[in-house]
Coordinates of C-alpha atoms and ligand atoms in Angstrom, one line a residue:
M1 CA -18.6 -6.2 0.4
E2 CA -17.5 -4.9 3.7
K3 CA -19.7 -1.8 3.4
K4 CA -22.7 -3.9 2.7
Q5 CA -22.0 -6.0 5.7
R6 CA -21.8 -3.0 7.9
Q7 CA -25.1 -1.6 6.7
F8 CA -26.6 -5.0 7.3
A9 CA -25.3 -4.8 10.9
L10 CA -26.8 -1.4 11.4
W11 CA -30.2 -2.7 10.4
Y12 CA -30.0 -5.4 13.0
F13 CA -29.2 -2.9 15.7
I14 CA -32.1 -0.6 14.7
A15 CA -34.4 -3.6 14.8
A16 CA -33.2 -4.6 18.3
F17 CA -33.7 -1.1 19.5
W18 CA -37.3 -1.1 18.5
L19 CA -37.8 -4.5 20.0
V20 CA -36.6 -3.3 23.3
L21 CA -38.8 -0.2 23.2
G22 CA -41.7 -2.4 22.3
I23 CA -41.1 -4.8 25.3
H24 CA -40.9 -1.9 27.6
E25 CA -44.1 -0.5 26.3
F26 CA -45.9 -3.8 26.5
L27 CA -44.8 -4.9 29.9
I28 CA -44.8 -1.8 31.9
A29 CA -46.4 1.2 30.3
R30 CA -49.4 -0.5 28.8
H31 CA -50.7 -1.7 32.2
T32 CA -49.9 1.3 34.3
E33 CA -50.7 4.9 34.2
T34 CA -48.1 7.4 35.4
L35 CA -49.8 10.1 37.5
L36 CA -48.6 13.5 38.7
Y37 CA -48.2 13.5 42.4
S38 CA -50.8 16.3 42.6
D39 CA -53.3 14.2 40.7
F40 CA -52.6 11.3 43.0
K41 CA -53.4 13.5 46.0
V42 CA -56.6 14.6 44.4
L43 CA -57.6 11.0 43.8
L44 CA -56.6 10.1 47.3
K45 CA -58.7 12.8 48.9
A46 CA -61.7 11.7 46.8
S47 CA -61.1 8.1 48.0
K48 CA -60.6 6.8 44.6
V49 CA -57.5 4.8 45.5
E50 CA -58.2 1.1 46.0
D51 CA -54.9 0.1 47.5
L52 CA -51.3 1.0 47.2
S53 CA -47.8 0.2 48.2
L54 CA -45.2 2.7 49.2
G55 CA -41.8 2.2 47.7
E56 CA -38.8 4.3 48.5
R57 CA -39.1 6.2 45.4
I58 CA -42.3 5.1 43.8
I59 CA -45.9 4.8 44.9
S60 CA -47.9 2.3 43.0
G61 CA -51.3 0.9 43.3
R62 CA -54.8 0.5 41.9
L63 CA -57.5 3.0 41.3
K64 CA -61.2 2.5 41.7
R65 CA -62.9 2.1 38.5
E66 CA -65.8 4.5 38.7
G67 CA -66.2 8.2 39.4
L68 CA -62.9 9.5 38.2
E69 CA -64.6 12.0 35.9
G70 CA -64.2 15.6 37.0
L71 CA -61.3 14.9 39.3
L72 CA -58.7 14.8 36.6
S73 CA -58.4 16.2 33.1
K74 CA -60.6 14.5 30.6
E75 CA -57.6 13.1 28.6
K76 CA -56.1 11.6 31.7
V77 CA -59.3 9.9 32.6
E78 CA -59.6 8.4 29.1
E79 CA -56.1 7.2 29.3
I80 CA -56.7 5.4 32.6
Q81 CA -59.8 3.8 31.3
R82 CA -58.0 2.6 28.3
L83 CA -55.5 0.6 30.3
A84 CA -55.3 -2.9 29.1
D85 CA -56.5 -5.1 31.8
G86 CA -59.0 -2.8 33.3
E87 CA -57.2 -2.9 36.6
H88 CA -56.4 0.8 36.5
R89 CA -52.9 0.5 37.9
F90 CA -51.0 3.7 38.5
V91 CA -47.5 4.8 39.6
T92 CA -46.3 8.1 40.8
I93 CA -43.0 9.4 41.8
R94 CA -42.9 9.8 45.6
V95 CA -42.1 13.3 46.8
S96 CA -41.3 14.4 50.3
D97 CA -44.7 14.6 51.9
P98 CA -44.7 14.2 55.8
T99 CA -48.5 14.1 56.1
L100 CA -49.0 11.4 53.5
I101 CA -49.4 8.6 56.1
Q102 CA -52.0 10.5 58.0
E103 CA -53.9 11.2 54.8
L104 CA -53.7 7.6 53.8
E105 CA -55.2 6.5 57.2
A106 CA -57.8 9.2 56.9
S107 CA -59.0 7.9 53.5
K108 CA -59.0 4.3 54.7
V109 CA -57.0 3.0 51.8
R110 CA -55.2 -0.2 52.3
F111 CA -51.5 0.3 52.0
A112 CA -48.3 -1.5 52.5
G113 CA -44.7 -0.5 52.5
E114 CA -42.3 -2.1 50.1
V115 CA -38.5 -2.3 50.4
E116 CA -37.8 -2.2 46.7
S117 CA -40.8 -3.0 44.6
T118 CA -39.1 -2.1 41.4
W119 CA -36.7 -5.1 41.1
F120 CA -38.9 -6.8 38.6
I121 CA -39.3 -3.7 36.5
T122 CA -35.5 -3.1 36.7
L123 CA -35.0 -6.6 35.5
L124 CA -37.3 -6.3 32.6
S125 CA -36.2 -2.9 31.5
W126 CA -32.5 -3.4 31.8
V127 CA -31.5 -7.0 31.8
L128 CA -33.7 -8.1 29.0
P129 CA -32.6 -5.4 26.6
A130 CA -29.0 -6.2 27.5
L131 CA -29.6 -9.8 26.8
I132 CA -31.1 -9.0 23.4
F133 CA -28.2 -6.8 22.5
V134 CA -25.7 -9.4 23.4
G135 CA -27.7 -11.9 21.4
V136 CA -27.8 -9.8 18.3
W137 CA -24.1 -9.0 18.7
A138 CA -23.2 -12.7 19.0
F139 CA -25.3 -13.4 15.9
L140 CA -23.6 -10.8 13.9
M141 CA -20.1 -11.9 15.0
K142 CA -21.0 -15.3 13.8
R143 CA -22.1 -14.1 10.4
V144 CA -19.1 -11.8 9.9
G145 CA -16.5 -14.1 11.2
G146 CA -17.8 -17.3 9.7
P147 CA -18.8 -20.3 11.8
A148 CA -15.5 -20.6 13.6
S149 CA -15.5 -17.3 15.4
G150 CA -18.8 -17.2 17.2
L151 CA -19.0 -15.8 20.6
M152 CA -18.2 -19.1 22.2
A153 CA -15.3 -19.9 19.9
I154 CA -13.0 -17.1 21.0
G155 CA -9.7 -18.6 21.9
K156 CA -10.9 -22.1 21.1
S157 CA -10.0 -21.8 17.4
K158 CA -11.5 -24.3 15.1
A159 CA -8.9 -23.5 12.5
K160 CA -10.0 -24.0 8.9
V161 CA -7.2 -26.4 8.1
Y162 CA -7.7 -28.4 5.0
M163 CA -6.0 -31.7 5.3
E164 CA -5.6 -34.0 2.4
K165 CA -4.2 -37.5 3.1
E166 CA -3.3 -37.9 -0.6
T167 CA -3.3 -35.0 -2.9
G168 CA -3.0 -37.3 -5.9
V169 CA -1.0 -34.6 -7.8
T170 CA 2.4 -35.4 -9.1
F171 CA 5.1 -33.5 -10.9
A172 CA 3.6 -34.9 -14.1
D173 CA 0.6 -32.7 -13.6
V174 CA 2.7 -29.5 -13.4
A175 CA 4.2 -28.6 -16.7
G176 CA 7.0 -26.2 -17.5
I177 CA 8.6 -26.0 -14.1
D178 CA 11.8 -27.8 -14.7
E179 CA 13.9 -25.4 -12.7
A180 CA 11.6 -25.5 -9.6
R181 CA 11.3 -29.2 -9.8
T182 CA 15.0 -29.9 -9.1
E183 CA 14.8 -27.7 -6.0
L184 CA 11.7 -29.4 -4.7
M185 CA 13.0 -32.8 -5.5
E186 CA 15.3 -32.5 -2.5
I187 CA 12.3 -31.9 -0.2
V188 CA 10.5 -34.8 -1.7
E189 CA 13.4 -37.1 -1.1
F190 CA 13.7 -35.9 2.5
L191 CA 10.0 -36.5 3.2
K192 CA 10.3 -40.0 1.7
T193 CA 13.4 -41.2 3.4
P194 CA 14.2 -38.9 6.3
E195 CA 16.6 -41.4 7.9
R196 CA 19.0 -41.1 5.1
Y197 CA 19.4 -37.4 5.7
R198 CA 19.3 -37.6 9.5
R199 CA 22.1 -40.1 9.5
L200 CA 24.7 -37.7 8.5
G201 CA 23.4 -34.9 10.7
G202 CA 22.5 -32.6 7.8
K203 CA 19.9 -29.9 8.3
I204 CA 16.9 -29.9 6.0
P205 CA 15.4 -26.5 5.2
K206 CA 12.3 -25.7 7.2
G207 CA 10.5 -24.0 4.5
A208 CA 10.5 -22.7 0.9
L209 CA 8.7 -19.8 -0.5
I210 CA 7.1 -20.2 -3.9
V211 CA 6.9 -16.9 -5.7
G212 CA 4.9 -16.3 -8.7
A213 CA 1.9 -14.4 -10.3
P214 CA -1.6 -15.7 -9.5
G215 CA -2.4 -18.8 -11.5
T216 CA 1.1 -19.8 -12.2
G217 CA 0.6 -23.1 -10.3
K218 CA 2.0 -22.4 -6.8
T219 CA -0.7 -24.4 -5.0
L220 CA -0.5 -27.1 -7.6
L221 CA 3.3 -27.4 -7.2
A222 CA 3.0 -27.6 -3.4
K223 CA 0.4 -30.3 -3.7
A224 CA 2.7 -32.1 -6.2
V225 CA 5.4 -32.1 -3.6
A226 CA 3.1 -33.8 -1.1
G227 CA 1.8 -36.1 -3.8
E228 CA 5.3 -37.2 -4.9
A229 CA 6.3 -37.8 -1.3
G230 CA 3.0 -39.5 -0.4
V231 CA 2.6 -37.4 2.7
P232 CA -0.5 -35.5 4.0
F233 CA -1.0 -31.9 2.9
F234 CA -2.2 -29.2 5.3
S235 CA -3.2 -26.0 3.6
M236 CA -4.4 -22.7 4.9
S237 CA -4.6 -19.3 3.4
G238 CA -2.8 -16.4 5.0
S239 CA -5.9 -14.3 4.9
E240 CA -7.8 -16.9 7.0
F241 CA -5.4 -16.6 9.8
V242 CA -6.2 -12.9 10.3
E243 CA -9.4 -12.8 12.2
M244 CA -11.6 -10.3 13.9
F245 CA -10.5 -11.1 17.4
V246 CA -7.0 -10.5 18.6
G247 CA -5.4 -13.8 19.4
V248 CA -7.5 -16.1 17.2
G249 CA -5.0 -16.0 14.4
A250 CA -2.2 -16.9 16.7
A251 CA -4.2 -19.8 18.2
R252 CA -4.9 -21.1 14.7
V253 CA -1.2 -21.1 13.9
R254 CA -0.5 -23.1 17.1
D255 CA -3.3 -25.5 16.1
L256 CA -2.0 -25.9 12.6
F257 CA 1.4 -26.8 13.8
A258 CA 0.2 -29.1 16.5
Q259 CA -2.0 -31.0 14.1
A260 CA 0.8 -31.2 11.5
Q261 CA 3.3 -32.5 14.0
E262 CA 0.9 -35.4 14.9
K263 CA 0.7 -36.3 11.2
A264 CA 4.4 -35.9 10.4
P265 CA 5.9 -36.4 7.9
C266 CA 3.7 -33.9 6.1
I267 CA 3.6 -30.6 4.3
I268 CA 2.1 -27.4 5.6
F269 CA 1.1 -25.0 2.8
I270 CA 0.3 -21.4 3.5
D271 CA -1.2 -19.6 0.6
E272 CA -1.2 -15.8 0.4
L273 CA 1.6 -15.5 2.9
D274 CA 1.7 -11.8 2.2
A275 CA -1.8 -11.3 3.8
L276 CA -0.3 -12.3 7.1
G277 CA 3.4 -11.7 6.7
K278 CA 3.3 -8.1 5.6
A279 CA 6.3 -6.2 7.0
R280 CA 5.4 -5.0 10.5
G281 CA 5.0 -1.2 10.6
L282 CA 4.0 -1.1 6.9
N283 CA 0.5 -0.3 7.9
P284 CA 0.0 3.5 7.6
M285 CA -3.0 3.4 9.9
G286 CA -0.8 2.2 12.8
G287 CA -0.4 -1.3 14.0
H288 CA -2.5 -4.2 13.2
D289 CA -2.2 -6.1 16.5
E290 CA -4.0 -9.2 15.3
R291 CA -1.8 -9.7 12.2
E292 CA 1.3 -8.9 14.1
Q293 CA 0.5 -11.5 16.8
T294 CA -0.3 -14.1 14.2
L295 CA 2.9 -13.4 12.3
N296 CA 4.9 -13.6 15.6
Q297 CA 3.3 -16.9 16.4
L298 CA 4.2 -18.2 13.0
L299 CA 7.8 -17.2 13.5
V300 CA 7.8 -18.8 17.0
E301 CA 6.4 -22.0 15.6
M302 CA 8.8 -22.1 12.7
D303 CA 11.8 -21.6 15.0
G304 CA 10.5 -24.0 17.6
F305 CA 9.8 -27.1 15.6
D306 CA 12.3 -29.7 14.7
T307 CA 12.7 -30.4 11.0
N308 CA 13.8 -33.9 11.9
K309 CA 10.1 -34.7 12.6
G310 CA 9.6 -34.2 8.9
V311 CA 7.3 -31.2 8.7
I312 CA 8.1 -28.9 5.8
I313 CA 6.4 -25.6 5.3
L314 CA 5.8 -24.3 1.8
A315 CA 4.3 -20.8 1.4
A316 CA 3.1 -19.0 -1.7
T317 CA 3.1 -15.3 -2.5
N318 CA 3.0 -13.1 -5.5
R319 CA 4.4 -10.1 -3.6
P320 CA 7.6 -11.2 -1.9
E321 CA 8.8 -7.6 -1.7
I322 CA 6.3 -6.7 1.0
L323 CA 7.1 -9.6 3.3
D324 CA 8.5 -9.0 6.7
P325 CA 12.2 -9.5 6.5
A326 CA 12.0 -11.8 9.6
L327 CA 10.2 -14.4 7.5
L328 CA 13.0 -14.5 5.0
R329 CA 15.8 -15.0 7.5
P330 CA 17.9 -18.2 7.4
G331 CA 16.0 -21.1 9.1
R332 CA 12.7 -19.7 7.9
F333 CA 11.7 -19.1 4.3
D334 CA 15.2 -18.8 3.1
R335 CA 14.7 -20.7 -0.1
H336 CA 12.8 -19.0 -2.9
I337 CA 11.4 -20.8 -5.8
A338 CA 10.3 -18.5 -8.6
L339 CA 7.5 -19.5 -11.0
D340 CA 7.6 -17.3 -14.0
R341 CA 4.8 -16.9 -16.5
P342 CA 5.4 -19.8 -18.9
D343 CA 7.1 -19.3 -22.2
I344 CA 5.9 -20.6 -25.5
R345 CA 7.2 -24.1 -24.9
G346 CA 6.0 -24.1 -21.3
R347 CA 2.5 -23.1 -22.5
E348 CA 2.5 -25.9 -25.0
K349 CA 3.3 -28.4 -22.2
I350 CA 0.7 -27.1 -19.9
L351 CA -1.9 -27.3 -22.7
Q352 CA -0.9 -30.9 -23.2
V353 CA -1.5 -31.7 -19.6
H354 CA -4.9 -30.2 -19.6
A355 CA -5.9 -31.4 -23.1
K356 CA -5.2 -35.0 -22.1
P357 CA -8.7 -35.8 -20.9
V358 CA -10.3 -33.8 -23.7
K359 CA -11.1 -35.2 -27.1
L360 CA -9.3 -33.1 -29.7
S361 CA -9.8 -33.1 -33.4
P362 CA -6.6 -34.2 -35.2
E363 CA -6.1 -30.8 -36.8
V364 CA -5.7 -29.1 -33.5
D365 CA -2.1 -28.0 -33.0
L366 CA -1.3 -27.1 -29.4
S367 CA 1.9 -25.3 -30.4
V368 CA -0.1 -22.9 -32.5
I369 CA -2.4 -22.2 -29.6
A370 CA 0.7 -21.7 -27.3
A371 CA 2.0 -19.1 -29.8
R372 CA -1.3 -17.2 -29.7
T373 CA -1.4 -16.9 -25.9
P374 CA 1.6 -14.9 -24.6
G375 CA 1.1 -13.8 -21.1
F376 CA -1.3 -16.6 -20.2
V377 CA -0.5 -18.4 -17.0
G378 CA -1.3 -22.1 -16.2
A379 CA -4.7 -21.2 -14.8
D380 CA -5.6 -19.3 -17.9
L381 CA -4.6 -22.2 -20.1
A382 CA -6.5 -24.7 -18.0
N383 CA -9.5 -22.4 -18.4
L384 CA -8.9 -22.1 -22.1
V385 CA -9.0 -25.8 -22.7
N386 CA -12.1 -26.1 -20.6
E387 CA -13.8 -23.2 -22.4
A388 CA -13.0 -24.7 -25.8
A389 CA -14.4 -28.0 -24.8
L390 CA -17.6 -26.4 -23.6
L391 CA -18.0 -24.4 -26.8
A392 CA -17.6 -27.5 -28.9
A393 CA -20.0 -29.5 -26.8
R394 CA -22.6 -26.7 -27.1
K395 CA -22.3 -26.9 -30.9
G396 CA -22.8 -30.7 -30.7
K397 CA -19.4 -31.5 -32.1
D398 CA -17.7 -34.9 -31.6
A399 CA -14.2 -33.4 -30.9
V400 CA -12.8 -30.0 -30.0
E401 CA -11.6 -28.1 -33.1
M402 CA -9.2 -25.3 -33.7
A403 CA -12.1 -22.9 -34.2
D404 CA -13.3 -23.6 -30.7
F405 CA -9.9 -22.8 -29.3
D406 CA -9.8 -19.6 -31.3
E407 CA -13.1 -18.5 -30.0
A408 CA -12.1 -19.4 -26.4
I409 CA -8.9 -17.5 -26.7
D410 CA -10.8 -14.4 -27.9
R411 CA -13.1 -14.6 -24.9
I412 CA -10.3 -15.1 -22.3
V413 CA -8.1 -12.4 -23.8
G414 CA -11.1 -10.0 -23.6
G415 CA -11.3 -10.8 -19.9
L416 CA -7.6 -10.7 -19.3
E417 CA -7.0 -7.4 -21.1
K418 CA -8.9 -5.7 -18.3
K419 CA -7.0 -7.4 -15.6
T420 CA -3.4 -8.0 -16.8
R421 CA -1.6 -7.4 -20.0
V422 CA -2.0 -9.5 -23.0
M423 CA -0.1 -8.1 -26.0
N424 CA -1.4 -7.9 -29.5
P425 CA 1.1 -8.8 -32.3
A426 CA 2.2 -5.2 -33.0
E427 CA 2.9 -4.6 -29.4
K428 CA 4.8 -7.8 -29.1
E429 CA 7.0 -6.8 -32.0
T430 CA 7.7 -3.4 -30.4
V431 CA 8.6 -5.0 -27.1
A432 CA 10.8 -7.6 -28.9
Y433 CA 13.0 -5.0 -30.6
H434 CA 13.0 -2.8 -27.5
E435 CA 14.4 -5.6 -25.4
A436 CA 16.8 -6.6 -28.2
G437 CA 18.1 -3.1 -28.1
H438 CA 18.8 -3.2 -24.3
A439 CA 20.5 -6.6 -24.7
L440 CA 22.7 -5.6 -27.6
V441 CA 23.9 -2.4 -26.0
A442 CA 24.7 -4.3 -22.8
E443 CA 26.7 -6.8 -24.8
S444 CA 28.5 -4.0 -26.6
R445 CA 29.6 -2.3 -23.4
P446 CA 32.5 -3.9 -21.6
R447 CA 31.6 -2.4 -18.2
A448 CA 28.0 -3.3 -18.3
D449 CA 26.7 -6.5 -16.7
R450 CA 26.3 -9.5 -19.0
V451 CA 22.9 -10.3 -20.2
S452 CA 21.6 -13.6 -18.8
K453 CA 18.1 -13.7 -20.1
I454 CA 15.8 -11.7 -22.3
S455 CA 12.1 -12.1 -22.2
I456 CA 9.0 -10.6 -23.8
I457 CA 6.5 -12.4 -21.6
P458 CA 4.6 -9.7 -19.9
R459 CA 5.1 -9.5 -16.1
G460 CA 2.3 -7.8 -14.3
V461 CA 1.0 -4.5 -15.5
A462 CA 4.1 -2.4 -15.8
A463 CA 6.8 -4.5 -17.5
L464 CA 6.0 -5.9 -20.9
G465 CA 9.4 -7.5 -21.2
Y466 CA 12.7 -7.5 -19.5
T467 CA 16.3 -8.0 -20.1
Q468 CA 18.0 -9.6 -17.1
Q469 CA 21.6 -8.8 -16.5
L470 CA 23.8 -10.6 -14.0
P471 CA 26.9 -8.9 -12.6
T472 CA 30.0 -10.9 -13.1
E473 CA 31.3 -9.8 -9.7
D474 CA 30.1 -7.9 -6.6
R475 CA 30.7 -4.2 -7.0
Y476 CA 30.7 -1.7 -4.3
L477 CA 32.3 1.2 -6.2
L478 CA 31.2 2.3 -9.6
K479 CA 33.3 4.4 -11.8
R480 CA 32.1 7.2 -14.1
A481 CA 32.6 4.9 -17.0
D482 CA 30.5 2.2 -15.4
L483 CA 27.6 4.6 -14.9
L484 CA 27.9 5.8 -18.5
D485 CA 27.7 2.3 -19.7
R486 CA 24.6 1.7 -17.6
L487 CA 23.0 4.8 -19.0
D488 CA 23.6 3.5 -22.5
V489 CA 22.0 0.2 -21.7
L490 CA 18.9 2.0 -20.3
L491 CA 18.6 4.0 -23.5
G492 CA 19.1 0.9 -25.7
G493 CA 15.5 0.0 -25.8
R494 CA 14.3 3.4 -26.8
V495 CA 16.9 3.9 -29.5
A496 CA 16.2 0.4 -31.0
E497 CA 12.5 1.5 -31.4
E498 CA 13.6 4.6 -33.2
L499 CA 15.9 2.7 -35.5
V500 CA 13.5 -0.2 -36.3
F501 CA 10.2 1.6 -36.4
G502 CA 11.1 5.2 -37.0
D503 CA 8.7 5.9 -34.1
V504 CA 8.8 5.5 -30.4
S505 CA 6.3 4.0 -27.9
T506 CA 5.4 4.7 -24.3
G507 CA 7.1 1.5 -23.3
A508 CA 10.4 3.3 -22.7
Q509 CA 9.0 5.5 -20.0
D510 CA 10.4 3.6 -17.1
D511 CA 13.8 3.3 -18.8
L512 CA 13.9 7.1 -19.4
Q513 CA 12.9 7.8 -15.8
R514 CA 15.7 5.6 -14.5
A515 CA 18.2 7.1 -16.9
T516 CA 17.3 10.6 -15.9
D517 CA 17.5 9.6 -12.2
M518 CA 20.9 8.2 -12.8
A519 CA 22.2 11.2 -14.7
R520 CA 20.9 13.5 -11.9
L521 CA 22.7 11.5 -9.3
M522 CA 25.9 11.7 -11.3
V523 CA 25.6 15.4 -11.5
T524 CA 24.3 16.3 -8.1
Q525 CA 25.7 13.6 -5.9
Y526 CA 28.7 12.0 -7.3
G527 CA 30.5 15.1 -8.6
M528 CA 30.9 13.5 -12.0
S529 CA 30.0 16.5 -14.1
E530 CA 32.8 18.4 -15.8
H531 CA 30.9 21.6 -15.7
L532 CA 29.7 21.7 -12.1
G533 CA 32.6 20.0 -10.5
L534 CA 32.8 18.3 -7.2
A535 CA 30.0 20.1 -5.3
T536 CA 27.0 18.0 -4.2
F537 CA 23.7 19.7 -4.4
E538 CA 21.0 17.8 -2.8
E539 CA 20.5 15.8 0.3
P540 CA 20.7 12.1 -0.4
R541 CA 17.2 10.9 -0.9
A542 CA 16.9 8.6 2.0
S543 CA 17.6 11.3 4.5
A544 CA 15.3 13.7 2.7
F545 CA 12.5 11.4 3.8
L546 CA 13.5 11.1 7.4
N547 CA 14.5 14.7 8.0
I548 CA 11.1 16.1 8.9
S549 CA 12.3 19.4 10.2
K550 CA 13.4 20.5 6.7
P551 CA 10.5 21.2 4.4
Q552 CA 10.7 19.0 1.3
G553 CA 11.8 20.5 -2.0
V554 CA 13.9 23.2 -0.4
R555 CA 16.9 23.8 -2.6
E556 CA 20.2 24.9 -1.3
Y557 CA 21.3 26.4 -4.6
S558 CA 20.4 29.2 -6.9
E559 CA 18.2 29.3 -9.9
Q560 CA 21.2 29.5 -12.2
T561 CA 22.7 26.4 -10.6
A562 CA 19.4 24.6 -11.1
Q563 CA 19.5 25.5 -14.7
A564 CA 23.1 24.3 -15.0
I565 CA 22.2 21.0 -13.4
D566 CA 19.4 20.5 -15.8
E567 CA 21.7 21.3 -18.7
E568 CA 24.3 18.8 -17.5
I569 CA 21.7 16.1 -17.1
R570 CA 20.5 16.7 -20.6
K571 CA 24.0 16.7 -22.0
L572 CA 24.7 13.3 -20.3
L573 CA 21.5 11.9 -21.8
D574 CA 22.1 13.3 -25.2
D575 CA 25.6 12.1 -25.4
A576 CA 24.5 8.6 -24.3
H577 CA 21.7 8.7 -27.0
T578 CA 24.3 9.5 -29.7
R579 CA 26.6 6.7 -28.5
V580 CA 23.8 4.2 -28.4
E581 CA 22.6 5.2 -31.8
Q582 CA 26.1 4.5 -33.3
T583 CA 26.3 1.2 -31.6
L584 CA 23.0 -0.1 -32.7
A585 CA 23.3 1.3 -36.2
A586 CA 26.6 -0.6 -36.6
R587 CA 25.0 -3.8 -35.3
R588 CA 21.7 -3.4 -37.1
G589 CA 21.8 -6.9 -38.5
E590 CA 22.2 -8.5 -35.1
L591 CA 19.5 -6.3 -33.7
D592 CA 17.0 -7.5 -36.3
A593 CA 18.0 -11.1 -35.8
L594 CA 17.7 -10.9 -32.1
G595 CA 14.3 -9.2 -32.4
K596 CA 13.1 -11.9 -34.7
L597 CA 14.4 -14.7 -32.4
L598 CA 12.6 -13.1 -29.4
L599 CA 9.4 -12.9 -31.3
E600 CA 9.6 -16.5 -32.1
K601 CA 10.9 -17.9 -28.8
E602 CA 9.8 -15.2 -26.3
V603 CA 12.7 -16.1 -24.1
V604 CA 16.3 -16.0 -25.1
D605 CA 18.9 -17.2 -22.7
R606 CA 22.6 -16.4 -22.7
E607 CA 23.6 -19.3 -24.7
A608 CA 21.3 -18.5 -27.6
L609 CA 22.3 -14.9 -27.4
T610 CA 26.1 -15.5 -27.7
Q611 CA 25.4 -17.9 -30.6
L612 CA 23.6 -15.1 -32.4
L613 CA 26.1 -12.4 -31.7
Q614 CA 29.3 -12.0 -33.8
P615 CA 32.5 -11.8 -31.8
Q616 CA 33.4 -8.1 -31.2
K617 CA 36.8 -6.7 -31.5
S618 CA 36.7 -4.3 -28.6
Ligands
LIG701 P1 -1.6 -20.2 -7.8 O1 -1.6 -21.0 -6.6 O2 -0.3 -19.9 -8.3 O3 -2.5 -19.1 -7.9 P2 -2.8 -22.6 -8.8 O4 -1.8 -23.6 -8.4 O5 -4.0 -22.5 -7.9 O6 -2.2 -21.2 -9.0 O7 -3.2 -22.9 -10.3 C1 -4.6 -23.0 -10.7 C2 -4.8 -24.0 -11.8 O8 -4.1 -23.7 -12.9 C3 -4.3 -25.4 -11.4 O9 -5.2 -26.1 -10.6 C4 -4.0 -26.0 -12.7 O10 -5.1 -26.6 -13.3 C5 -3.6 -24.8 -13.6 N1 -2.1 -24.7 -13.7 C6 -1.4 -23.6 -13.2 N2 -0.1 -23.8 -13.5 C7 0.0 -25.0 -14.1 C8 1.1 -25.7 -14.6 N3 2.4 -25.3 -14.5 N4 0.9 -26.9 -15.2 C9 -0.4 -27.4 -15.3 N5 -1.4 -26.8 -14.8 C10 -1.3 -25.6 -14.2
LIG702 ZN1 13.2 -0.9 -21.6

């Protein structure tokens, strides 16, 4: 896209260049012959000059029409006679020639002096082209930057703010967001009855950040907040703030807040916050002044305005980890609302929302469709219902049937497989037992963190499922036994696959990587290996990056030590593998039960997990 744009621009410049050349040719060269000074003198002596004017640097004038032949070369004469208006104008560069005036008098030619006869030519040959270039440039700016950023709009900023008086969206339109809803309810209440909160002097949060994958309903949720509260909704996308000209983005931010404050109470929604709020200094190509200025302006505005006026900022991103920490500080986007990909029940509810206006045949069971669409987000499901309705309409049916949904699912899955992950049933089974293995090992190890949630809903490209553990307390020091237990949990997934399927998959790659890293740290950094003792062997990683003077990869130990380190790491991992195998083999029944439960429910929380597990003696 960008490349095409640039080529396009290049063509405009080439065209402008030719145009300028053409004008020069037409206005100046076509009517005038440039003569050598010697030729001019020859013509002067032969009285072929009608009249002339003497400039400081140029002599210009008219030649007589007849009798030029023989005086100049044949080509020159032809050129002169070809001159457009038949006036036979000429110019020649004036050289130092003290007797010129006498010769002019002698040949009785009419002549006049001229202070600067070339101003018109200068005007034509310089100012006009310059004007044309500026014109082309302005035209291009306008095309590239959209209508708001033409030449005249610099600094004025007609921000593309979309204002909706009434979004018409309510929480009923957003399904499967029960957790987010409670958090946002508070904001709604505040917008509805600000006095109630102000009375007690409480501070309302300025903003909340909605985090979730594309299509999980972040925009919809923000609109629902505005709709529930009945306040105007200002929306703008982070990428729209960042413009070509430095300063425009910042002006837009100012504009946005000024407009919003006039209409308070209201909601400002900034989509794609990451486009503008990327951590400063993250750009490898050096600074991006425009983005930085815009971000700074946003921070200034957020700090400056008074929440009591009733302006609340919601922002959405799917990459919170790259945001500038300044944005996440207290008083800014310090509240985070996570929108996960919906689980099977969430998907069913979302399908219900979107199927409401659609005529369904009675045999259609939305829960079956929900079961067939793991990994789908709200937008995919909305698309699915629509697609099915279109398919049914095309076939002339009176109602949408299950077969239409099946066909639509196949289509959408085909498209999604390229973009994100959609699992087939066999993959889903592998992931279920893998995660069950992690969870079961974690629950078998007293020093490991408790499992709070297990999910086999794919998250992005890398993680197909996850087991979430929450620490029971803050820990700053880890003992060797703690680390060994963590190692066991990391290997739990892989070992479960071995036990259940007698085969292993690539899904454990990340676990193994982390387990190996941990074992390496134990051996080389923490002095936790029996064999190698207390010595540490490598620079801590962080400083290895900063320390430029030292070439990377330089080891401070011998080849034998390297071998010993590798052996120790392997031993740690092998021992862990044996321990985990014993644990899972002993609890095989629970492993199978948990795997099955996961396949069915996709998400298992702590409560369901403890119900399933038998009490352990240890
Ligand atoms: P995001 O902003 O997270 O990319 P959107 O809010 O734009 O996603 O969602 C796109 C569309 O997907 C919505 O307009 C809506 O039709 C549908 N959608 C997404 N999530 C949900 C949900 N939880 N409930 C109902 N519809 C949803
Ligand atoms: Zn794993």
